[in-house]
Amino acid sequence: MPSTLKFMTLERFINEQERMYPQATGDFSALLHDLALAAKLVWREVSKAGLVNILGSTGSINPTGDVVKKLDVFADETVYKAMDHGGHICVMASEENEDILHIPDQYPQGKYVLLYDPLDGSSNIDANITIGTIFSVYRRVTPEGTRGTLEDCLQPGYKQVAAGYIIYGTSTMFVYSTGRGVHGFTLDPTVGEFLLSHENIRMPKKGRIYSMNEGNFRNWNPEVQKYITYLKEDDKASGRPYSLRYIGTMLGDAHRTLLYGGIFAYPGDKKNPNGKLRLMYECNPMAYIIEQAGGKATDGTQRLLDVKPTSLHQHTPVFLGSEEDMAVCEKFLKGEKS
Ligand code: P6P
């Protein structure tokens, strides 16, 4: 029976997953429930952005140099306020804020850490192109009961206990993993519930789509240039030429890559050796999802989830995609194939 007919709501799914862990306290589930509420609150504004004149720029600039849109600010504040009082989190960090975000003193310090990009793809807001919210959850590494610190936030991606995103597209989906596969829930706005629509998502082993901003081709290193040129050659046996699909919202391009296969990349280049995407807010959570679905993610030299972070807003090159596509890509990046 199709999973949606089971009326498996996100809430019920989270609770049933919790029952698999007899020692669970319910803290983690409650954190995910709070995140689901935050998703609906952000969706409510995103879905009517054009109607309430929320479009347009605040004119301010965020820590990584993007022009901040009003919806960015709303989403940033909404996620924080939905998550700050539950007692499950000891510290947060947002792509929109320079420093870590402490939990207000009147609320208990929890055992988890939340990092989030409140609205990825914000440059697409005014064009009504897919945008989304990305999140990462870690267990704290400093003593319980104390205020969370930067050390709690700067953990390598393999330490994530959950990661996911809410994609505001033709429909709104909550996609996440807690290390037991990747599951997608589609929002039914008539009842305000996320219903299980994509149970245990598995990436195709190989795709026929590559997703990169080819406008940067001239600045890429020769190995990347050779790989892209290879993908565009005519060779039916290996499914080439690939098609280029790129919307300029990382989570949208990564979500399509998750479902259809192929490869997404934002390489470093001569101007930006570490690329443009943020390790902590975009690449680690998406790499976690891609690996959980059977794909691979690297920074061009090592497994992306093994990268040791040194600062909250650091950039990293990223290559993520289907197992077989990543194997070929890595051969080019190592100079073993040309
Ligand atoms: P470019 C959106 O601003 C973002 O951070 C990612 O979501 C997206 O993949 C990338 O920037 C797009 O960057 O240089 O291709 O416009």
CSV table of C-alpha atoms and ligand atoms in Angstrom, one decimal:
chain,number,residue,atom,x,y,z
A,1,MET,CA,0.0,0.0,0.0
A,2,PRO,CA,1.5,3.4,-0.9
A,3,SER,CA,3.0,5.0,2.2
A,4,THR,CA,0.8,8.1,2.0
A,5,LEU,CA,-2.3,5.9,2.5
A,6,LYS,CA,-0.9,4.8,5.8
A,7,PHE,CA,-1.3,8.4,6.9
A,8,MET,CA,2.1,8.2,8.4
A,9,THR,CA,2.7,11.7,9.7
A,10,LEU,CA,6.1,13.1,10.4
A,11,GLU,CA,5.2,13.2,14.1
A,12,ARG,CA,4.1,9.5,14.2
A,13,PHE,CA,7.2,8.5,12.2
A,14,ILE,CA,9.5,10.3,14.7
A,15,ASN,CA,7.7,8.7,17.6
A,16,GLU,CA,7.9,5.2,16.0
A,17,GLN,CA,11.6,5.7,15.3
A,18,GLU,CA,12.1,6.6,18.9
A,19,ARG,CA,10.6,3.4,20.1
A,20,MET,CA,13.5,1.6,18.4
A,21,TYR,CA,15.8,3.0,21.0
A,22,PRO,CA,14.7,1.7,24.5
A,23,GLN,CA,17.1,4.1,26.2
A,24,ALA,CA,15.7,7.1,24.4
A,25,THR,CA,14.6,10.0,26.6
A,26,GLY,CA,12.3,11.6,24.0
A,27,ASP,CA,14.6,14.7,23.9
A,28,PHE,CA,15.7,14.1,20.4
A,29,SER,CA,12.1,13.4,19.1
A,30,ALA,CA,10.9,16.6,20.8
A,31,LEU,CA,13.7,18.5,19.0
A,32,LEU,CA,12.6,17.1,15.7
A,33,HIS,CA,8.9,18.0,16.5
A,34,ASP,CA,10.0,21.6,17.2
A,35,LEU,CA,11.8,21.6,13.9
A,36,ALA,CA,8.7,20.4,12.1
A,37,LEU,CA,6.8,23.3,13.6
A,38,ALA,CA,9.5,25.8,12.5
A,39,ALA,CA,9.2,24.4,9.0
A,40,LYS,CA,5.5,25.0,8.9
A,41,LEU,CA,5.9,28.6,10.2
A,42,VAL,CA,8.6,29.4,7.6
A,43,TRP,CA,6.5,27.7,4.9
A,44,ARG,CA,3.5,29.9,5.8
A,45,GLU,CA,5.4,33.0,5.0
A,46,VAL,CA,7.4,31.6,2.0
A,47,SER,CA,4.2,30.4,0.4
A,48,LYS,CA,2.7,33.9,0.4
A,49,ALA,CA,5.8,36.0,0.1
A,50,GLY,CA,4.7,37.7,-3.1
A,51,LEU,CA,1.4,38.7,-1.5
A,52,VAL,CA,2.5,40.5,1.7
A,53,ASN,CA,5.3,42.6,0.2
A,54,ILE,CA,7.8,40.6,2.2
A,55,LEU,CA,10.0,40.5,-0.9
A,56,GLY,CA,12.8,42.8,-1.4
A,57,SER,CA,16.1,43.3,0.4
A,58,THR,CA,16.7,44.5,3.9
A,59,GLY,CA,19.8,46.0,2.5
A,60,SER,CA,21.9,44.4,5.2
A,61,ILE,CA,24.7,41.8,4.4
A,62,ASN,CA,25.1,38.5,6.2
A,63,PRO,CA,28.5,37.1,7.5
A,64,THR,CA,29.2,35.4,4.2
A,65,GLY,CA,28.5,38.5,2.0
A,66,ASP,CA,25.0,37.6,0.7
A,67,VAL,CA,22.5,40.5,0.5
A,68,VAL,CA,19.9,39.6,3.2
A,69,LYS,CA,16.3,39.4,2.1
A,70,LYS,CA,13.4,40.0,4.5
A,71,LEU,CA,12.4,36.4,4.2
A,72,ASP,CA,15.9,35.4,5.3
A,73,VAL,CA,15.5,37.4,8.4
A,74,PHE,CA,12.1,36.1,9.2
A,75,ALA,CA,13.2,32.5,8.6
A,76,ASP,CA,16.3,33.0,10.8
A,77,GLU,CA,14.3,34.4,13.7
A,78,THR,CA,11.5,31.8,13.3
A,79,VAL,CA,13.8,28.8,13.5
A,80,TYR,CA,15.6,30.3,16.5
A,81,LYS,CA,12.4,31.1,18.4
A,82,ALA,CA,10.9,27.7,17.6
A,83,MET,CA,14.0,25.9,19.0
A,84,ASP,CA,15.2,28.1,21.9
A,85,HIS,CA,12.9,27.1,24.7
A,86,GLY,CA,12.4,23.3,24.4
A,87,GLY,CA,15.3,22.5,26.6
A,88,HIS,CA,16.8,20.1,24.0
A,89,ILE,CA,19.5,22.5,22.7
A,90,CYS,CA,22.5,24.2,24.4
A,91,VAL,CA,23.6,26.4,21.5
A,92,MET,CA,22.7,27.2,17.9
A,93,ALA,CA,24.5,28.7,14.9
A,94,SER,CA,22.9,30.2,11.9
A,95,GLU,CA,24.3,31.0,8.5
A,96,GLU,CA,22.7,34.4,8.9
A,97,ASN,CA,24.5,35.2,12.2
A,98,GLU,CA,28.3,35.9,12.7
A,99,ASP,CA,28.4,34.4,16.1
A,100,ILE,CA,26.9,31.4,17.9
A,101,LEU,CA,23.4,31.9,19.3
A,102,HIS,CA,23.0,31.2,23.0
A,103,ILE,CA,19.8,29.8,24.6
A,104,PRO,CA,18.1,32.5,26.7
A,105,ASP,CA,19.0,32.1,30.4
A,106,GLN,CA,15.4,31.4,31.5
A,107,TYR,CA,15.4,28.1,29.5
A,108,PRO,CA,17.3,24.9,30.3
A,109,GLN,CA,20.5,24.0,28.4
A,110,GLY,CA,19.8,20.8,26.4
A,111,LYS,CA,22.2,18.1,25.2
A,112,TYR,CA,22.0,18.9,21.4
A,113,VAL,CA,23.4,21.5,19.1
A,114,LEU,CA,21.5,22.9,16.1
A,115,LEU,CA,23.2,24.5,13.1
A,116,TYR,CA,21.0,25.9,10.3
A,117,ASP,CA,20.8,27.8,7.1
A,118,PRO,CA,17.4,29.5,7.5
A,119,LEU,CA,16.8,30.1,3.8
A,120,ASP,CA,19.2,28.7,1.3
A,121,GLY,CA,18.9,30.1,-2.2
A,122,SER,CA,17.7,33.5,-1.0
A,123,SER,CA,18.8,35.1,-4.3
A,124,ASN,CA,16.0,33.1,-5.9
A,125,ILE,CA,13.2,34.4,-3.7
A,126,ASP,CA,12.1,37.2,-6.0
A,127,ALA,CA,12.0,34.8,-9.0
A,128,ASN,CA,9.8,32.3,-7.2
A,129,ILE,CA,12.5,29.6,-7.6
A,130,THR,CA,12.9,26.7,-5.1
A,131,ILE,CA,14.5,27.7,-1.8
A,132,GLY,CA,14.8,25.9,1.5
A,133,THR,CA,15.9,25.5,5.1
A,134,ILE,CA,18.8,23.2,6.0
A,135,PHE,CA,19.6,21.9,9.4
A,136,SER,CA,22.3,19.8,11.2
A,137,VAL,CA,22.0,18.3,14.7
A,138,TYR,CA,25.0,17.3,16.9
A,139,ARG,CA,25.4,16.1,20.4
A,140,ARG,CA,27.1,18.6,22.7
A,141,VAL,CA,30.7,18.0,23.6
A,142,THR,CA,30.9,20.3,26.6
A,143,PRO,CA,29.6,19.5,30.1
A,144,GLU,CA,25.8,19.2,30.4
A,145,GLY,CA,24.0,22.0,32.1
A,146,THR,CA,26.5,24.7,31.0
A,147,ARG,CA,26.0,27.2,28.2
A,148,GLY,CA,26.8,25.7,24.9
A,149,THR,CA,30.0,27.0,23.2
A,150,LEU,CA,31.7,27.4,19.8
A,151,GLU,CA,33.4,24.0,20.5
A,152,ASP,CA,30.0,22.4,20.5
A,153,CYS,CA,29.3,23.9,17.1
A,154,LEU,CA,32.6,23.2,15.4
A,155,GLN,CA,32.3,19.4,15.0
A,156,PRO,CA,33.2,17.4,11.9
A,157,GLY,CA,30.1,16.3,9.8
A,158,TYR,CA,30.4,12.6,10.7
A,159,LYS,CA,29.4,13.6,14.3
A,160,GLN,CA,25.9,14.7,13.1
A,161,VAL,CA,23.1,12.8,14.8
A,162,ALA,CA,20.6,14.1,12.3
A,163,ALA,CA,20.5,16.4,9.3
A,164,GLY,CA,17.9,17.4,6.8
A,165,TYR,CA,16.1,20.2,4.9
A,166,ILE,CA,12.7,21.6,4.2
A,167,ILE,CA,12.4,22.3,0.5
A,168,TYR,CA,9.8,25.0,-0.5
A,169,GLY,CA,9.2,24.0,-4.1
A,170,THR,CA,6.2,22.7,-6.2
A,171,SER,CA,5.3,21.1,-2.9
A,172,THR,CA,6.9,21.5,0.5
A,173,MET,CA,8.9,18.5,1.7
A,174,PHE,CA,10.7,17.7,5.0
A,175,VAL,CA,13.6,15.4,4.2
A,176,TYR,CA,15.8,14.1,7.0
A,177,SER,CA,17.9,11.3,8.3
A,178,THR,CA,18.9,10.3,11.8
A,179,GLY,CA,21.3,7.7,10.5
A,180,ARG,CA,18.7,5.1,9.6
A,181,GLY,CA,18.1,6.0,6.0
A,182,VAL,CA,16.6,9.1,4.4
A,183,HIS,CA,12.9,9.8,4.5
A,184,GLY,CA,10.8,12.5,2.8
A,185,PHE,CA,7.5,13.9,4.0
A,186,THR,CA,5.3,16.1,1.8
A,187,LEU,CA,3.2,18.8,3.5
A,188,ASP,CA,-0.6,18.5,3.1
A,189,PRO,CA,-1.5,22.2,3.6
A,190,THR,CA,-5.2,21.3,4.0
A,191,VAL,CA,-4.4,19.5,7.3
A,192,GLY,CA,-1.0,21.1,8.1
A,193,GLU,CA,0.7,17.8,8.4
A,194,PHE,CA,3.8,16.4,6.7
A,195,LEU,CA,2.8,13.0,5.3
A,196,LEU,CA,5.4,10.2,4.5
A,197,SER,CA,5.7,10.3,0.7
A,198,HIS,CA,9.3,9.1,0.1
A,199,GLU,CA,10.2,6.3,2.5
A,200,ASN,CA,13.9,5.2,2.6
A,201,ILE,CA,15.1,7.2,-0.4
A,202,ARG,CA,18.0,5.5,-2.2
A,203,MET,CA,20.1,7.3,-4.8
A,204,PRO,CA,20.4,5.8,-8.3
A,205,LYS,CA,23.9,4.3,-8.6
A,206,LYS,CA,24.5,6.4,-11.7
A,207,GLY,CA,22.7,9.4,-13.3
A,208,ARG,CA,22.8,11.4,-16.4
A,209,ILE,CA,22.7,15.0,-15.0
A,210,TYR,CA,25.5,17.2,-13.8
A,211,SER,CA,24.7,20.3,-11.8
A,212,MET,CA,27.3,23.1,-11.6
A,213,ASN,CA,27.6,26.8,-12.4
A,214,GLU,CA,29.4,26.3,-15.7
A,215,GLY,CA,29.8,30.1,-15.9
A,216,ASN,CA,32.8,29.5,-13.6
A,217,PHE,CA,34.4,27.0,-16.1
A,218,ARG,CA,37.4,29.2,-17.0
A,219,ASN,CA,38.3,29.5,-13.3
A,220,TRP,CA,38.2,25.8,-12.5
A,221,ASN,CA,41.4,23.8,-12.3
A,222,PRO,CA,42.2,21.6,-15.4
A,223,GLU,CA,41.1,18.4,-13.7
A,224,VAL,CA,37.6,19.7,-13.1
A,225,GLN,CA,37.5,21.2,-16.6
A,226,LYS,CA,38.5,17.8,-18.1
A,227,TYR,CA,35.8,16.0,-16.1
A,228,ILE,CA,33.0,18.4,-17.3
A,229,THR,CA,34.3,18.2,-20.9
A,230,TYR,CA,34.2,14.3,-20.6
A,231,LEU,CA,30.5,14.4,-19.4
A,232,LYS,CA,29.6,16.4,-22.5
A,233,GLU,CA,31.2,14.0,-25.0
A,234,ASP,CA,28.9,11.7,-27.1
A,235,ASP,CA,29.2,8.1,-25.8
A,236,LYS,CA,26.0,6.2,-25.6
A,237,ALA,CA,27.6,3.3,-23.8
A,238,SER,CA,28.3,5.4,-20.8
A,239,GLY,CA,25.1,7.5,-21.0
A,240,ARG,CA,26.9,10.6,-22.3
A,241,PRO,CA,26.4,13.5,-23.0
A,242,TYR,CA,24.9,14.3,-19.5
A,243,SER,CA,22.3,17.1,-19.2
A,244,LEU,CA,23.1,20.2,-17.2
A,245,ARG,CA,20.5,21.2,-14.6
A,246,TYR,CA,21.3,24.1,-12.2
A,247,ILE,CA,18.9,26.3,-10.2
A,248,GLY,CA,21.3,28.1,-8.0
A,249,THR,CA,19.8,26.8,-4.8
A,250,MET,CA,22.1,24.2,-3.4
A,251,LEU,CA,19.5,22.2,-1.5
A,252,GLY,CA,17.3,22.2,-4.6
A,253,ASP,CA,20.1,21.0,-6.9
A,254,ALA,CA,21.2,18.4,-4.2
A,255,HIS,CA,17.6,17.2,-3.7
A,256,ARG,CA,17.2,16.5,-7.5
A,257,THR,CA,20.6,14.8,-7.5
A,258,LEU,CA,19.4,12.7,-4.5
A,259,LEU,CA,16.3,11.5,-6.4
A,260,TYR,CA,17.5,11.4,-10.0
A,261,GLY,CA,21.2,10.6,-9.5
A,262,GLY,CA,24.2,12.3,-11.2
A,263,ILE,CA,26.5,14.8,-9.6
A,264,PHE,CA,26.3,18.3,-8.0
A,265,ALA,CA,29.5,20.3,-7.5
A,266,TYR,CA,30.6,23.7,-6.4
A,267,PRO,CA,34.4,23.4,-6.9
A,268,GLY,CA,37.0,25.8,-5.6
A,269,ASP,CA,38.5,28.0,-8.3
A,270,LYS,CA,41.2,30.6,-8.9
A,271,LYS,CA,39.1,33.4,-7.3
A,272,ASN,CA,37.7,31.3,-4.4
A,273,PRO,CA,40.0,28.3,-3.7
A,274,ASN,CA,37.5,27.0,-1.1
A,275,GLY,CA,34.5,27.5,-3.3
A,276,LYS,CA,31.4,29.4,-2.2
A,277,LEU,CA,29.3,26.9,-0.2
A,278,ARG,CA,29.4,26.7,3.6
A,279,LEU,CA,30.8,23.6,5.3
A,280,MET,CA,28.7,23.7,8.4
A,281,TYR,CA,25.3,25.0,7.1
A,282,GLU,CA,25.1,23.5,3.5
A,283,CYS,CA,27.7,20.9,2.8
A,284,ASN,CA,27.8,18.8,6.0
A,285,PRO,CA,24.0,18.3,6.2
A,286,MET,CA,23.6,17.6,2.5
A,287,ALA,CA,26.7,15.2,2.6
A,288,TYR,CA,25.1,13.3,5.5
A,289,ILE,CA,21.8,12.9,3.6
A,290,ILE,CA,23.6,11.9,0.3
A,291,GLU,CA,25.7,9.2,2.2
A,292,GLN,CA,22.7,7.9,4.0
A,293,ALA,CA,21.0,7.4,0.6
A,294,GLY,CA,24.0,5.5,-0.8
A,295,GLY,CA,25.8,8.3,-2.5
A,296,LYS,CA,29.2,10.0,-1.8
A,297,ALA,CA,30.4,13.5,-1.0
A,298,THR,CA,33.9,14.9,-0.9
A,299,ASP,CA,35.7,18.2,-0.9
A,300,GLY,CA,37.7,17.1,-3.9
A,301,THR,CA,40.4,15.4,-1.8
A,302,GLN,CA,38.7,13.8,1.2
A,303,ARG,CA,35.3,12.5,2.5
A,304,LEU,CA,33.4,15.8,3.2
A,305,LEU,CA,32.1,14.6,6.5
A,306,ASP,CA,35.7,14.1,7.7
A,307,VAL,CA,36.7,17.7,7.2
A,308,LYS,CA,37.8,19.2,10.5
A,309,PRO,CA,36.0,22.6,10.8
A,310,THR,CA,38.1,25.6,12.0
A,311,SER,CA,35.5,28.4,11.7
A,312,LEU,CA,31.7,28.7,11.7
A,313,HIS,CA,31.3,30.2,8.2
A,314,GLN,CA,34.1,28.5,6.4
A,315,HIS,CA,33.6,27.6,2.8
A,316,THR,CA,34.5,24.3,1.2
A,317,PRO,CA,34.6,22.9,-2.3
A,318,VAL,CA,31.9,20.2,-2.7
A,319,PHE,CA,31.3,17.3,-5.0
A,320,LEU,CA,28.3,15.0,-4.2
A,321,GLY,CA,26.3,12.5,-6.1
A,322,SER,CA,25.8,8.9,-7.2
A,323,GLU,CA,28.3,6.3,-6.3
A,324,GLU,CA,29.4,5.5,-9.9
A,325,ASP,CA,29.5,9.2,-11.0
A,326,MET,CA,31.6,10.1,-8.0
A,327,ALA,CA,34.0,7.3,-8.7
A,328,VAL,CA,34.6,8.7,-12.2
A,329,CYS,CA,34.8,12.3,-10.9
A,330,GLU,CA,37.4,11.3,-8.3
A,331,LYS,CA,39.6,9.7,-11.0
A,332,PHE,CA,39.6,13.0,-13.0
A,333,LEU,CA,40.3,15.0,-9.8
A,334,LYS,CA,43.2,12.8,-9.0
A,335,GLY,CA,44.5,13.1,-12.6
A,336,GLU,CA,44.1,9.4,-13.1
A,337,LYS,CA,41.7,10.0,-16.0
A,338,SER,CA,41.6,12.7,-18.7
B,1,P6P,P1,26.3,30.7,-7.8
B,1,P6P,C1,22.7,30.3,-2.8
B,1,P6P,O1,23.0,31.7,-2.6
B,1,P6P,C2,24.0,29.5,-2.7
B,1,P6P,O2,24.6,29.7,-1.4
B,1,P6P,C3,23.7,28.0,-2.9
B,1,P6P,O3,22.4,27.7,-2.4
B,1,P6P,C4,23.8,27.9,-4.4
B,1,P6P,O4,24.1,26.5,-4.7
B,1,P6P,C5,24.9,28.8,-4.7
B,1,P6P,O5,24.9,29.9,-3.7
B,1,P6P,C6,24.8,29.4,-6.1
B,1,P6P,O6,26.0,30.2,-6.3
B,1,P6P,O7,27.6,31.3,-7.7
B,1,P6P,O8,26.1,29.6,-8.8
B,1,P6P,O9,25.2,31.8,-8.0
